[in-house]
A tleap script that builds the chain and sets N, CA, C and O, in Angstrom:
source leaprc.protein.ff14SB
mol = sequence {
  NMET TRP SER GLN ARG LEU VAL VAL ASP TYR
  GLY LEU ALA ARG ARG ALA THR LEU ALA GLU
  LEU SER SER GLY GLY LEU THR VAL ALA ASP
  ALA CYS ASP ALA HIE PRO TYR LEU LEU ARG
  ALA ALA LYS TYR HIE GLY GLU PRO THR ASP
  GLN PRO CYS PRO VAL CYS ARG LYS GLU ARG
  LEU THR HIE VAL THR TYR VAL TYR GLY ASP
  GLU LEU GLY ARG TYR ALA GLY ARG VAL LYS
  VAL THR ASP GLU LEU GLN GLU MET ALA ARG
  GLU PHE GLY GLU PHE ARG VAL TYR VAL VAL
  GLU VAL CYS GLN SER CYS ALA TRP ASN HIE
  LEU THR LEU SER TYR VAL LEU GLY TYR GLY
  GLU ASN ALA PRO ASP GLN GLY ARG SER VAL
  ARG CGLU
}
set mol.1.N position { 37.840 -71.679 128.674 }
set mol.1.CA position { 36.941 -72.830 129.038 }
set mol.1.C position { 38.808 -73.486 129.832 }
set mol.1.O position { 39.713 -73.899 129.107 }
set mol.2.N position { 38.893 -73.404 131.162 }
set mol.2.CA position { 40.339 -74.157 131.137 }
set mol.2.C position { 41.682 -74.447 130.695 }
set mol.2.O position { 42.653 -73.830 131.133 }
set mol.3.N position { 41.781 -75.563 129.661 }
set mol.3.CA position { 43.249 -75.272 129.147 }
set mol.3.C position { 42.673 -75.621 127.768 }
set mol.3.O position { 43.012 -76.627 127.144 }
set mol.4.N position { 41.643 -74.587 127.272 }
set mol.4.CA position { 41.303 -74.739 126.167 }
set mol.4.C position { 42.581 -74.370 125.080 }
set mol.4.O position { 43.451 -73.644 125.561 }
set mol.5.N position { 42.757 -74.778 123.747 }
set mol.5.CA position { 43.131 -74.045 122.990 }
set mol.5.C position { 43.306 -75.166 121.700 }
set mol.5.O position { 43.102 -76.376 121.799 }
set mol.6.N position { 43.863 -74.223 120.111 }
set mol.6.CA position { 43.656 -74.487 119.816 }
set mol.6.C position { 42.185 -74.638 118.809 }
set mol.6.O position { 42.005 -75.356 117.826 }
set mol.7.N position { 41.585 -74.011 119.242 }
set mol.7.CA position { 40.338 -74.036 118.929 }
set mol.7.C position { 39.605 -73.276 117.236 }
set mol.7.O position { 39.647 -72.110 116.845 }
set mol.8.N position { 39.030 -74.434 116.617 }
set mol.8.CA position { 38.296 -73.442 115.541 }
set mol.8.C position { 37.399 -73.743 115.416 }
set mol.8.O position { 36.931 -74.876 115.526 }
set mol.9.N position { 36.848 -72.623 115.106 }
set mol.9.CA position { 35.280 -72.004 115.282 }
set mol.9.C position { 34.320 -72.244 113.422 }
set mol.9.O position { 34.831 -71.768 112.408 }
set mol.10.N position { 33.484 -72.730 113.396 }
set mol.10.CA position { 32.993 -73.061 111.964 }
set mol.10.C position { 31.762 -72.125 111.837 }
set mol.10.O position { 30.693 -72.460 111.327 }
set mol.11.N position { 32.047 -70.912 112.365 }
set mol.11.CA position { 30.863 -69.954 112.301 }
set mol.11.C position { 30.683 -69.704 110.611 }
set mol.11.O position { 29.574 -69.554 110.100 }
set mol.12.N position { 31.914 -69.686 109.867 }
set mol.12.CA position { 31.778 -68.665 108.866 }
set mol.12.C position { 31.271 -70.252 107.975 }
set mol.12.O position { 30.417 -69.947 107.143 }
set mol.13.N position { 31.578 -71.814 107.947 }
set mol.13.CA position { 30.989 -72.334 107.442 }
set mol.13.C position { 29.372 -72.286 107.616 }
set mol.13.O position { 28.660 -72.156 106.620 }
set mol.14.N position { 28.861 -72.389 108.828 }
set mol.14.CA position { 27.741 -72.625 109.385 }
set mol.14.C position { 27.214 -71.256 107.979 }
set mol.14.O position { 26.641 -71.547 106.929 }
set mol.15.N position { 27.564 -70.052 108.348 }
set mol.15.CA position { 27.032 -68.889 107.956 }
set mol.15.C position { 26.661 -69.405 105.818 }
set mol.15.O position { 25.637 -69.022 105.253 }
set mol.16.N position { 27.394 -69.980 105.338 }
set mol.16.CA position { 27.503 -69.794 104.204 }
set mol.16.C position { 26.702 -71.174 104.109 }
set mol.16.O position { 25.508 -71.207 103.814 }
set mol.17.N position { 27.178 -71.882 104.280 }
set mol.17.CA position { 25.818 -73.435 104.135 }
set mol.17.C position { 23.930 -72.451 104.310 }
set mol.17.O position { 22.889 -72.726 103.712 }
set mol.18.N position { 24.137 -71.560 105.139 }
set mol.18.CA position { 22.550 -70.936 105.666 }
set mol.18.C position { 22.151 -69.878 104.664 }
set mol.18.O position { 21.039 -69.495 104.302 }
set mol.19.N position { 23.487 -69.481 104.287 }
set mol.19.CA position { 23.157 -68.825 102.617 }
set mol.19.C position { 22.633 -69.608 101.687 }
set mol.19.O position { 21.567 -69.660 101.074 }
set mol.20.N position { 23.679 -70.238 101.721 }
set mol.20.CA position { 23.330 -70.740 99.827 }
set mol.20.C position { 21.993 -71.791 100.448 }
set mol.20.O position { 21.817 -72.812 99.783 }
set mol.21.N position { 21.526 -71.687 101.061 }
set mol.21.CA position { 19.880 -72.621 101.497 }
set mol.21.C position { 19.022 -71.294 101.283 }
set mol.21.O position { 17.900 -71.577 100.864 }
set mol.22.N position { 19.191 -70.176 101.422 }
set mol.22.CA position { 18.262 -69.540 101.198 }
set mol.22.C position { 18.227 -69.087 99.824 }
set mol.22.O position { 17.276 -68.860 99.075 }
set mol.23.N position { 19.533 -69.003 99.655 }
set mol.23.CA position { 19.285 -68.948 97.875 }
set mol.23.C position { 18.980 -69.626 97.118 }
set mol.23.O position { 18.917 -69.297 95.933 }
set mol.24.N position { 18.592 -71.189 97.708 }
set mol.24.CA position { 18.104 -72.036 96.886 }
set mol.24.C position { 19.055 -72.499 96.220 }
set mol.24.O position { 18.796 -72.780 95.050 }
set mol.25.N position { 20.299 -72.707 96.664 }
set mol.25.CA position { 21.420 -73.481 96.456 }
set mol.25.C position { 21.358 -75.456 96.779 }
set mol.25.O position { 21.623 -76.640 96.570 }
set mol.26.N position { 20.852 -74.517 97.338 }
set mol.26.CA position { 20.610 -76.062 98.948 }
set mol.26.C position { 19.025 -76.542 99.182 }
set mol.26.O position { 18.176 -75.861 99.756 }
set mol.27.N position { 18.855 -77.652 98.702 }
set mol.27.CA position { 17.602 -77.398 99.905 }
set mol.27.C position { 17.566 -78.281 101.549 }
set mol.27.O position { 18.192 -79.048 102.281 }
set mol.28.N position { 16.636 -77.681 101.440 }
set mol.28.CA position { 16.271 -78.192 103.239 }
set mol.28.C position { 16.539 -80.054 103.695 }
set mol.28.O position { 17.033 -80.566 104.700 }
set mol.29.N position { 16.056 -80.551 102.655 }
set mol.29.CA position { 16.419 -81.902 102.652 }
set mol.29.C position { 17.970 -82.043 102.599 }
set mol.29.O position { 18.274 -83.233 102.516 }
set mol.30.N position { 18.758 -81.434 102.614 }
set mol.30.CA position { 19.986 -81.547 102.124 }
set mol.30.C position { 20.409 -81.055 103.352 }
set mol.30.O position { 20.989 -81.760 104.177 }
set mol.31.N position { 20.140 -79.839 103.521 }
set mol.31.CA position { 21.169 -79.195 105.333 }
set mol.31.C position { 20.614 -79.859 106.669 }
set mol.31.O position { 21.169 -79.836 107.768 }
set mol.32.N position { 19.393 -80.457 106.339 }
set mol.32.CA position { 18.277 -81.000 107.534 }
set mol.32.C position { 18.508 -82.574 107.035 }
set mol.32.O position { 17.844 -83.215 106.220 }
set mol.33.N position { 19.812 -83.020 107.894 }
set mol.33.CA position { 19.981 -84.708 107.323 }
set mol.33.C position { 20.958 -84.965 108.615 }
set mol.33.O position { 22.060 -85.509 108.689 }
set mol.34.N position { 20.355 -84.529 109.326 }
set mol.34.CA position { 21.038 -85.253 110.763 }
set mol.34.C position { 21.103 -86.833 111.184 }
set mol.34.O position { 19.969 -87.310 111.158 }
set mol.35.N position { 22.067 -87.748 111.549 }
set mol.35.CA position { 21.931 -89.307 111.370 }
set mol.35.C position { 20.824 -89.470 112.881 }
set mol.35.O position { 20.760 -88.579 113.728 }
set mol.36.N position { 20.362 -90.227 112.928 }
set mol.36.CA position { 19.416 -90.878 113.853 }
set mol.36.C position { 20.189 -91.192 115.205 }
set mol.36.O position { 19.717 -91.124 116.340 }
set mol.37.N position { 21.377 -91.523 114.867 }
set mol.37.CA position { 22.156 -91.392 116.689 }
set mol.37.C position { 22.237 -90.170 116.780 }
set mol.37.O position { 21.929 -89.863 117.931 }
set mol.38.N position { 22.506 -89.226 116.137 }
set mol.38.CA position { 22.817 -87.798 116.813 }
set mol.38.C position { 21.337 -87.114 116.999 }
set mol.38.O position { 21.158 -86.590 118.098 }
set mol.39.N position { 20.492 -87.067 116.266 }
set mol.39.CA position { 19.195 -86.768 117.168 }
set mol.39.C position { 19.201 -87.178 118.638 }
set mol.39.O position { 19.125 -86.397 119.586 }
set mol.40.N position { 19.319 -88.738 118.714 }
set mol.40.CA position { 18.741 -89.727 120.004 }
set mol.40.C position { 20.395 -89.210 120.688 }
set mol.40.O position { 20.849 -90.147 121.344 }
set mol.41.N position { 21.168 -88.215 120.681 }
set mol.41.CA position { 22.437 -88.247 121.477 }
set mol.41.C position { 21.783 -86.464 121.785 }
set mol.41.O position { 22.039 -85.687 122.705 }
set mol.42.N position { 21.246 -86.373 121.069 }
set mol.42.CA position { 20.712 -84.840 120.863 }
set mol.42.C position { 19.753 -84.571 122.136 }
set mol.42.O position { 19.729 -83.922 123.182 }
set mol.43.N position { 18.982 -85.475 121.390 }
set mol.43.CA position { 17.590 -85.667 123.211 }
set mol.43.C position { 18.215 -86.286 124.071 }
set mol.43.O position { 18.583 -85.428 124.874 }
set mol.44.N position { 18.562 -87.261 124.397 }
set mol.44.CA position { 19.035 -87.660 125.583 }
set mol.44.C position { 20.610 -87.548 126.617 }
set mol.44.O position { 21.040 -87.966 127.692 }
set mol.45.N position { 21.175 -86.451 125.118 }
set mol.45.CA position { 22.475 -86.374 126.146 }
set mol.45.C position { 22.819 -84.814 125.670 }
set mol.45.O position { 23.966 -84.431 125.900 }
set mol.46.N position { 22.045 -84.038 125.124 }
set mol.46.CA position { 22.678 -82.320 124.298 }
set mol.46.C position { 21.904 -81.689 125.940 }
set mol.46.O position { 21.186 -81.928 126.911 }
set mol.47.N position { 23.073 -80.401 124.961 }
set mol.47.CA position { 22.577 -79.018 126.648 }
set mol.47.C position { 21.585 -78.245 125.409 }
set mol.47.O position { 21.846 -77.986 124.234 }
set mol.48.N position { 20.576 -78.053 126.083 }
set mol.48.CA position { 20.056 -76.823 125.509 }
set mol.48.C position { 20.590 -75.753 125.282 }
set mol.48.O position { 21.196 -75.261 126.234 }
set mol.49.N position { 20.580 -74.881 123.793 }
set mol.49.CA position { 20.361 -73.441 124.126 }
set mol.49.C position { 19.693 -72.787 124.018 }
set mol.49.O position { 18.577 -73.267 123.821 }
set mol.50.N position { 19.788 -71.002 124.055 }
set mol.50.CA position { 18.781 -70.303 123.264 }
set mol.50.C position { 18.860 -69.884 122.437 }
set mol.50.O position { 18.177 -68.862 122.363 }
set mol.51.N position { 19.617 -70.209 121.261 }
set mol.51.CA position { 19.452 -70.272 119.752 }
set mol.51.C position { 18.649 -70.751 119.257 }
set mol.51.O position { 18.820 -71.957 119.074 }
set mol.52.N position { 17.490 -70.221 118.810 }
set mol.52.CA position { 16.463 -70.694 118.005 }
set mol.52.C position { 16.961 -71.578 116.202 }
set mol.52.O position { 17.955 -71.291 115.533 }
set mol.53.N position { 16.408 -72.125 116.021 }
set mol.53.CA position { 16.999 -73.469 115.120 }
set mol.53.C position { 16.574 -72.204 113.589 }
set mol.53.O position { 15.447 -71.731 113.442 }
set mol.54.N position { 17.965 -71.844 112.490 }
set mol.54.CA position { 18.502 -70.893 112.489 }
set mol.54.C position { 17.026 -71.391 110.812 }
set mol.54.O position { 16.296 -70.600 110.214 }
set mol.55.N position { 17.154 -72.819 110.628 }
set mol.55.CA position { 15.859 -73.218 109.336 }
set mol.55.C position { 14.481 -73.182 109.688 }
set mol.55.O position { 13.692 -72.468 109.070 }
set mol.56.N position { 14.123 -73.943 110.690 }
set mol.56.CA position { 12.948 -73.634 110.761 }
set mol.56.C position { 12.505 -72.851 111.885 }
set mol.56.O position { 11.285 -72.708 111.970 }
set mol.57.N position { 13.120 -72.389 112.640 }
set mol.57.CA position { 13.037 -71.592 114.100 }
set mol.57.C position { 11.899 -71.616 115.034 }
set mol.57.O position { 11.432 -70.707 115.720 }
set mol.58.N position { 11.423 -73.319 114.867 }
set mol.58.CA position { 10.436 -73.882 115.790 }
set mol.58.C position { 11.008 -74.138 117.115 }
set mol.58.O position { 10.466 -73.633 118.098 }
set mol.59.N position { 12.127 -74.928 117.248 }
set mol.59.CA position { 12.737 -75.388 118.253 }
set mol.59.C position { 13.847 -75.123 118.460 }
set mol.59.O position { 14.707 -75.469 117.649 }
set mol.60.N position { 14.307 -74.143 120.079 }
set mol.60.CA position { 16.301 -74.169 120.159 }
set mol.60.C position { 17.077 -75.409 120.362 }
set mol.60.O position { 17.099 -76.468 120.988 }
set mol.61.N position { 17.815 -74.564 119.328 }
set mol.61.CA position { 19.149 -75.610 119.105 }
set mol.61.C position { 19.466 -76.205 120.726 }
set mol.61.O position { 19.318 -75.824 121.887 }
set mol.62.N position { 20.037 -77.476 119.921 }
set mol.62.CA position { 20.925 -78.525 121.513 }
set mol.62.C position { 22.308 -78.622 121.031 }
set mol.62.O position { 22.592 -78.376 119.859 }
set mol.63.N position { 22.863 -78.850 121.595 }
set mol.63.CA position { 24.280 -78.167 121.889 }
set mol.63.C position { 24.723 -80.466 121.820 }
set mol.63.O position { 24.163 -81.169 122.661 }
set mol.64.N position { 25.269 -80.842 121.221 }
set mol.64.CA position { 25.674 -82.531 121.696 }
set mol.64.C position { 27.222 -82.196 121.774 }
set mol.64.O position { 27.584 -81.161 121.216 }
set mol.65.N position { 28.436 -83.205 122.601 }
set mol.65.CA position { 29.857 -82.469 122.541 }
set mol.65.C position { 30.257 -84.148 122.173 }
set mol.65.O position { 29.597 -85.059 122.674 }
set mol.66.N position { 31.057 -84.329 121.529 }
set mol.66.CA position { 31.877 -85.541 121.292 }
set mol.66.C position { 33.475 -84.995 121.652 }
set mol.66.O position { 34.135 -83.971 121.476 }
set mol.67.N position { 33.673 -86.461 122.322 }
set mol.67.CA position { 35.489 -86.188 122.889 }
set mol.67.C position { 36.346 -87.454 122.221 }
set mol.67.O position { 35.991 -88.630 122.297 }
set mol.68.N position { 37.453 -87.011 121.603 }
set mol.68.CA position { 38.178 -88.363 120.122 }
set mol.68.C position { 39.302 -87.597 120.774 }
set mol.68.O position { 39.432 -86.407 121.063 }
set mol.69.N position { 40.418 -89.133 120.976 }
set mol.69.CA position { 41.693 -88.724 121.365 }
set mol.69.C position { 42.324 -89.738 121.898 }
set mol.69.O position { 41.742 -90.433 122.730 }
set mol.70.N position { 43.748 -90.030 121.481 }
set mol.70.CA position { 44.612 -91.627 121.886 }
set mol.70.C position { 44.182 -92.207 122.949 }
set mol.70.O position { 43.809 -93.373 123.074 }
set mol.71.N position { 44.275 -90.845 124.215 }
set mol.71.CA position { 44.052 -91.247 125.243 }
set mol.71.C position { 43.323 -91.615 126.135 }
set mol.71.O position { 43.507 -91.999 127.289 }
set mol.72.N position { 42.036 -91.389 125.183 }
set mol.72.CA position { 40.638 -92.174 125.653 }
set mol.72.C position { 40.365 -93.283 125.822 }
set mol.72.O position { 39.790 -93.775 126.792 }
set mol.73.N position { 40.775 -93.813 124.838 }
set mol.73.CA position { 40.297 -95.544 124.740 }
set mol.73.C position { 39.335 -95.704 124.542 }
set mol.73.O position { 38.868 -95.106 123.573 }
set mol.74.N position { 38.615 -96.440 125.190 }
set mol.74.CA position { 37.419 -97.039 124.818 }
set mol.74.C position { 35.861 -95.822 124.697 }
set mol.74.O position { 34.738 -96.024 124.235 }
set mol.75.N position { 36.434 -94.680 125.293 }
set mol.75.CA position { 35.708 -93.099 126.033 }
set mol.75.C position { 36.055 -92.662 124.841 }
set mol.75.O position { 35.513 -91.560 124.927 }
set mol.76.N position { 36.727 -92.668 123.384 }
set mol.76.CA position { 36.524 -91.849 122.480 }
set mol.76.C position { 35.320 -92.003 121.769 }
set mol.76.O position { 34.686 -93.058 121.768 }
set mol.77.N position { 34.996 -91.024 121.186 }
set mol.77.CA position { 33.789 -90.557 120.090 }
set mol.77.C position { 32.643 -90.762 121.347 }
set mol.77.O position { 31.974 -91.639 120.800 }
set mol.78.N position { 32.101 -90.583 122.407 }
set mol.78.CA position { 31.517 -90.374 123.304 }
set mol.78.C position { 30.991 -89.399 123.783 }
set mol.78.O position { 31.626 -88.621 124.493 }
set mol.79.N position { 29.299 -89.185 123.398 }
set mol.79.CA position { 29.084 -87.707 124.021 }
set mol.79.C position { 29.417 -87.115 125.214 }
set mol.79.O position { 28.830 -87.771 126.075 }
set mol.80.N position { 30.111 -86.130 125.790 }
set mol.80.CA position { 30.192 -85.725 126.653 }
set mol.80.C position { 29.574 -84.408 127.261 }
set mol.80.O position { 29.516 -83.451 126.489 }
set mol.81.N position { 29.078 -84.225 128.618 }
set mol.81.CA position { 28.434 -83.473 128.864 }
set mol.81.C position { 29.504 -82.061 129.499 }
set mol.81.O position { 30.549 -82.390 130.060 }
set mol.82.N position { 29.135 -80.383 129.355 }
set mol.82.CA position { 30.166 -79.186 129.803 }
set mol.82.C position { 31.073 -79.942 131.151 }
set mol.82.O position { 32.259 -80.080 131.449 }
set mol.83.N position { 29.857 -80.285 131.682 }
set mol.83.CA position { 30.514 -80.785 133.449 }
set mol.83.C position { 31.420 -81.688 133.396 }
set mol.83.O position { 32.212 -81.636 134.337 }
set mol.84.N position { 31.639 -82.699 132.453 }
set mol.84.CA position { 32.594 -83.664 132.600 }
set mol.84.C position { 33.698 -83.240 131.484 }
set mol.84.O position { 34.587 -84.073 131.305 }
set mol.85.N position { 33.736 -82.399 130.939 }
set mol.85.CA position { 35.120 -81.899 130.270 }
set mol.85.C position { 36.084 -81.722 131.360 }
set mol.85.O position { 37.010 -82.511 131.549 }
set mol.86.N position { 35.839 -80.569 132.157 }
set mol.86.CA position { 36.660 -79.699 132.986 }
set mol.86.C position { 36.994 -80.898 133.620 }
set mol.86.O position { 38.124 -80.891 133.132 }
set mol.87.N position { 36.989 -81.803 134.208 }
set mol.87.CA position { 37.248 -82.968 134.967 }
set mol.87.C position { 38.614 -84.015 134.257 }
set mol.87.O position { 39.721 -84.368 134.666 }
set mol.88.N position { 37.735 -84.263 132.885 }
set mol.88.CA position { 38.952 -85.373 131.846 }
set mol.88.C position { 40.008 -84.228 131.715 }
set mol.88.O position { 41.174 -84.619 131.779 }
set mol.89.N position { 39.768 -82.555 131.503 }
set mol.89.CA position { 41.162 -81.995 130.748 }
set mol.89.C position { 42.260 -82.073 132.073 }
set mol.89.O position { 43.463 -81.940 131.847 }
set mol.90.N position { 41.738 -82.306 133.516 }
set mol.90.CA position { 42.811 -82.900 134.484 }
set mol.90.C position { 43.230 -84.064 134.079 }
set mol.90.O position { 44.417 -84.363 133.949 }
set mol.91.N position { 42.260 -84.804 133.851 }
set mol.91.CA position { 42.454 -86.401 133.964 }
set mol.91.C position { 43.651 -86.581 132.525 }
set mol.91.O position { 44.643 -85.906 132.800 }
set mol.92.N position { 43.734 -86.941 131.807 }
set mol.92.CA position { 43.904 -87.372 129.909 }
set mol.92.C position { 44.779 -85.590 129.788 }
set mol.92.O position { 44.393 -84.449 130.045 }
set mol.93.N position { 46.092 -86.184 129.261 }
set mol.93.CA position { 47.200 -85.221 128.480 }
set mol.93.C position { 46.764 -84.181 127.458 }
set mol.93.O position { 47.290 -83.072 127.368 }
set mol.94.N position { 45.477 -84.742 126.472 }
set mol.94.CA position { 45.799 -84.167 125.009 }
set mol.94.C position { 44.490 -85.387 124.879 }
set mol.94.O position { 44.496 -86.607 125.041 }
set mol.95.N position { 43.022 -84.056 124.378 }
set mol.95.CA position { 41.956 -84.947 123.972 }
set mol.95.C position { 41.121 -83.796 122.820 }
set mol.95.O position { 41.313 -82.711 123.370 }
set mol.96.N position { 40.686 -83.647 122.124 }
set mol.96.CA position { 40.031 -83.269 121.056 }
set mol.96.C position { 38.424 -83.336 121.252 }
set mol.96.O position { 37.737 -84.353 121.347 }
set mol.97.N position { 37.997 -81.950 121.287 }
set mol.97.CA position { 36.190 -81.810 121.335 }
set mol.97.C position { 35.835 -80.788 120.226 }
set mol.97.O position { 36.393 -79.800 119.750 }
set mol.98.N position { 33.946 -81.855 119.888 }
set mol.98.CA position { 33.545 -81.168 118.978 }
set mol.98.C position { 32.527 -81.029 119.305 }
set mol.98.O position { 31.972 -81.964 119.882 }
set mol.99.N position { 31.664 -79.499 119.025 }
set mol.99.CA position { 30.586 -78.927 120.248 }
set mol.99.C position { 29.353 -79.189 118.410 }
set mol.99.O position { 29.743 -78.574 117.417 }
set mol.100.N position { 28.398 -79.842 118.314 }
set mol.100.CA position { 27.791 -80.176 116.694 }
set mol.100.C position { 26.649 -79.489 117.635 }
set mol.100.O position { 26.694 -79.453 118.864 }
set mol.101.N position { 25.638 -78.963 116.831 }
set mol.101.CA position { 24.508 -78.478 116.873 }
set mol.101.C position { 23.292 -78.501 116.311 }
set mol.101.O position { 23.016 -77.615 115.502 }
set mol.102.N position { 22.569 -79.265 116.552 }
set mol.102.CA position { 21.425 -79.742 116.550 }
set mol.102.C position { 19.558 -79.315 116.913 }
set mol.102.O position { 18.893 -78.855 117.841 }
set mol.103.N position { 19.403 -79.698 115.855 }
set mol.103.CA position { 17.481 -79.357 115.759 }
set mol.103.C position { 16.912 -80.411 116.055 }
set mol.103.O position { 16.535 -80.799 114.950 }
set mol.104.N position { 16.669 -80.961 116.595 }
set mol.104.CA position { 15.287 -82.101 117.075 }
set mol.104.C position { 13.762 -81.871 116.452 }
set mol.104.O position { 12.788 -82.619 116.537 }
set mol.105.N position { 13.887 -80.629 115.823 }
set mol.105.CA position { 12.593 -79.925 115.329 }
set mol.105.C position { 12.842 -80.928 113.732 }
set mol.105.O position { 12.228 -81.935 113.381 }
set mol.106.N position { 14.156 -80.063 112.891 }
set mol.106.CA position { 13.861 -80.335 111.476 }
set mol.106.C position { 15.337 -80.884 111.057 }
set mol.106.O position { 15.620 -81.119 109.882 }
set mol.107.N position { 16.250 -81.064 112.137 }
set mol.107.CA position { 17.026 -82.214 111.722 }
set mol.107.C position { 18.070 -81.430 111.247 }
set mol.107.O position { 18.745 -81.941 110.353 }
set mol.108.N position { 18.343 -80.414 111.591 }
set mol.108.CA position { 19.538 -79.453 111.380 }
set mol.108.C position { 20.690 -79.868 111.984 }
set mol.108.O position { 20.414 -80.430 113.044 }
set mol.109.N position { 21.680 -79.839 111.800 }
set mol.109.CA position { 22.578 -79.954 112.190 }
set mol.109.C position { 23.922 -79.653 111.310 }
set mol.109.O position { 24.169 -79.859 110.121 }
set mol.110.N position { 25.006 -78.851 112.803 }
set mol.110.CA position { 25.840 -78.322 111.977 }
set mol.110.C position { 27.300 -78.175 112.901 }
set mol.110.O position { 26.862 -77.878 114.013 }
set mol.111.N position { 28.708 -78.226 113.006 }
set mol.111.CA position { 29.947 -78.564 113.754 }
set mol.111.C position { 30.029 -77.383 113.693 }
set mol.111.O position { 30.219 -76.845 112.603 }
set mol.112.N position { 29.889 -76.549 115.019 }
set mol.112.CA position { 29.884 -75.553 115.647 }
set mol.112.C position { 31.563 -74.998 116.257 }
set mol.112.O position { 31.882 -73.814 116.153 }
set mol.113.N position { 32.277 -75.788 116.727 }
set mol.113.CA position { 32.942 -75.552 117.497 }
set mol.113.C position { 34.384 -76.801 117.803 }
set mol.113.O position { 34.022 -77.966 117.641 }
set mol.114.N position { 35.547 -76.663 118.115 }
set mol.114.CA position { 36.619 -77.691 118.443 }
set mol.114.C position { 37.700 -77.024 118.984 }
set mol.114.O position { 38.286 -75.994 118.649 }
set mol.115.N position { 37.848 -77.795 119.869 }
set mol.115.CA position { 39.175 -77.676 120.841 }
set mol.115.C position { 40.336 -78.760 121.470 }
set mol.115.O position { 40.286 -79.986 121.563 }
set mol.116.N position { 40.906 -78.243 121.678 }
set mol.116.CA position { 41.686 -79.281 122.294 }
set mol.116.C position { 41.694 -78.714 124.159 }
set mol.116.O position { 41.797 -77.571 124.604 }
set mol.117.N position { 41.512 -80.287 125.036 }
set mol.117.CA position { 41.646 -80.338 126.232 }
set mol.117.C position { 42.828 -80.860 126.205 }
set mol.117.O position { 43.607 -81.101 125.282 }
set mol.118.N position { 42.897 -81.094 127.997 }
set mol.118.CA position { 44.506 -81.799 128.632 }
set mol.118.C position { 45.058 -81.198 129.424 }
set mol.118.O position { 44.934 -79.974 129.459 }
set mol.119.N position { 45.796 -81.833 130.258 }
set mol.119.CA position { 46.654 -81.086 130.752 }
set mol.119.C position { 48.150 -80.814 130.209 }
set mol.119.O position { 49.192 -80.521 130.795 }
set mol.120.N position { 47.802 -81.051 128.725 }
set mol.120.CA position { 49.065 -80.129 128.025 }
set mol.120.C position { 49.826 -81.667 127.832 }
set mol.120.O position { 49.951 -81.861 126.623 }
set mol.121.N position { 50.082 -82.208 128.207 }
set mol.121.CA position { 51.137 -83.765 127.911 }
set mol.121.C position { 50.682 -85.002 127.321 }
set mol.121.O position { 49.998 -85.813 127.945 }
set mol.122.N position { 51.090 -85.171 126.008 }
set mol.122.CA position { 50.631 -86.599 125.262 }
set mol.122.C position { 51.203 -87.836 126.299 }
set mol.122.O position { 52.074 -87.946 127.162 }
set mol.123.N position { 50.427 -88.476 125.827 }
set mol.123.CA position { 50.553 -90.086 126.423 }
set mol.123.C position { 51.726 -90.375 126.198 }
set mol.123.O position { 51.991 -89.780 125.153 }
set mol.124.N position { 53.068 -91.211 126.704 }
set mol.124.CA position { 54.207 -91.990 126.459 }
set mol.124.C position { 53.592 -92.992 125.512 }
set mol.124.O position { 52.604 -93.685 125.757 }
set mol.125.N position { 54.420 -92.978 124.212 }
set mol.125.CA position { 54.029 -94.043 123.770 }
set mol.125.C position { 54.206 -95.755 123.966 }
set mol.125.O position { 55.335 -96.244 123.930 }
set mol.126.N position { 53.263 -96.418 124.128 }
set mol.126.CA position { 53.286 -97.806 124.526 }
set mol.126.C position { 54.471 -98.755 123.616 }
set mol.126.O position { 54.518 -98.494 122.414 }
set mol.127.N position { 55.176 -99.557 124.004 }
set mol.127.CA position { 55.524 -100.721 123.885 }
set mol.127.C position { 56.461 -100.206 122.450 }
set mol.127.O position { 56.831 -100.999 121.585 }
set mol.128.N position { 56.697 -98.940 122.431 }
set mol.128.CA position { 57.967 -98.332 121.346 }
set mol.128.C position { 58.885 -98.542 121.883 }
set mol.128.O position { 58.665 -98.639 123.091 }
set mol.129.N position { 60.094 -98.707 121.567 }
set mol.129.CA position { 61.561 -98.567 122.135 }
set mol.129.C position { 62.163 -96.960 121.597 }
set mol.129.O position { 62.201 -96.459 120.473 }
set mol.130.N position { 62.521 -96.530 122.721 }
set mol.130.CA position { 63.189 -95.279 122.161 }
set mol.130.C position { 64.604 -95.383 121.377 }
set mol.130.O position { 64.596 -96.612 121.450 }
set mol.131.N position { 65.392 -95.208 120.927 }
set mol.131.CA position { 65.925 -94.865 120.322 }
set mol.131.C position { 67.308 -93.646 120.920 }
set mol.131.O position { 67.256 -92.423 120.788 }
set mol.132.N position { 68.434 -94.429 121.562 }
set mol.132.CA position { 69.453 -93.415 122.085 }
set mol.132.C position { 70.939 -93.275 121.182 }
set mol.132.O position { 71.807 -92.481 121.543 }
savepdb mol mol.pdb
quit
């Protein structure tokens, strides 16, 4: 995807959580604890997937994508859709993207992927003098 780099896939952690849930080491209440703001973000700004929820299997998962970075200023921590990321990658030097899967039925949520986007240059430090 565009200038995607420093990709971290959290699939193993997800599998470990689901294995612990199925073995009884983790309760459904502990695994399905999505914050109300995350559920609201999934409902209004999330992108539906074809994957069924691994816990309740009642509903398809929704991906919620957050962006963070020093260059983003007041836009850091906001939810973005995939189409917006391509434009942002051309506009900003570097920012990190986090993709969270959410089930709106049982409140299952798990960080699935993170990566860095941008055209590859950090913003110059503002207000700092350069020593020669």
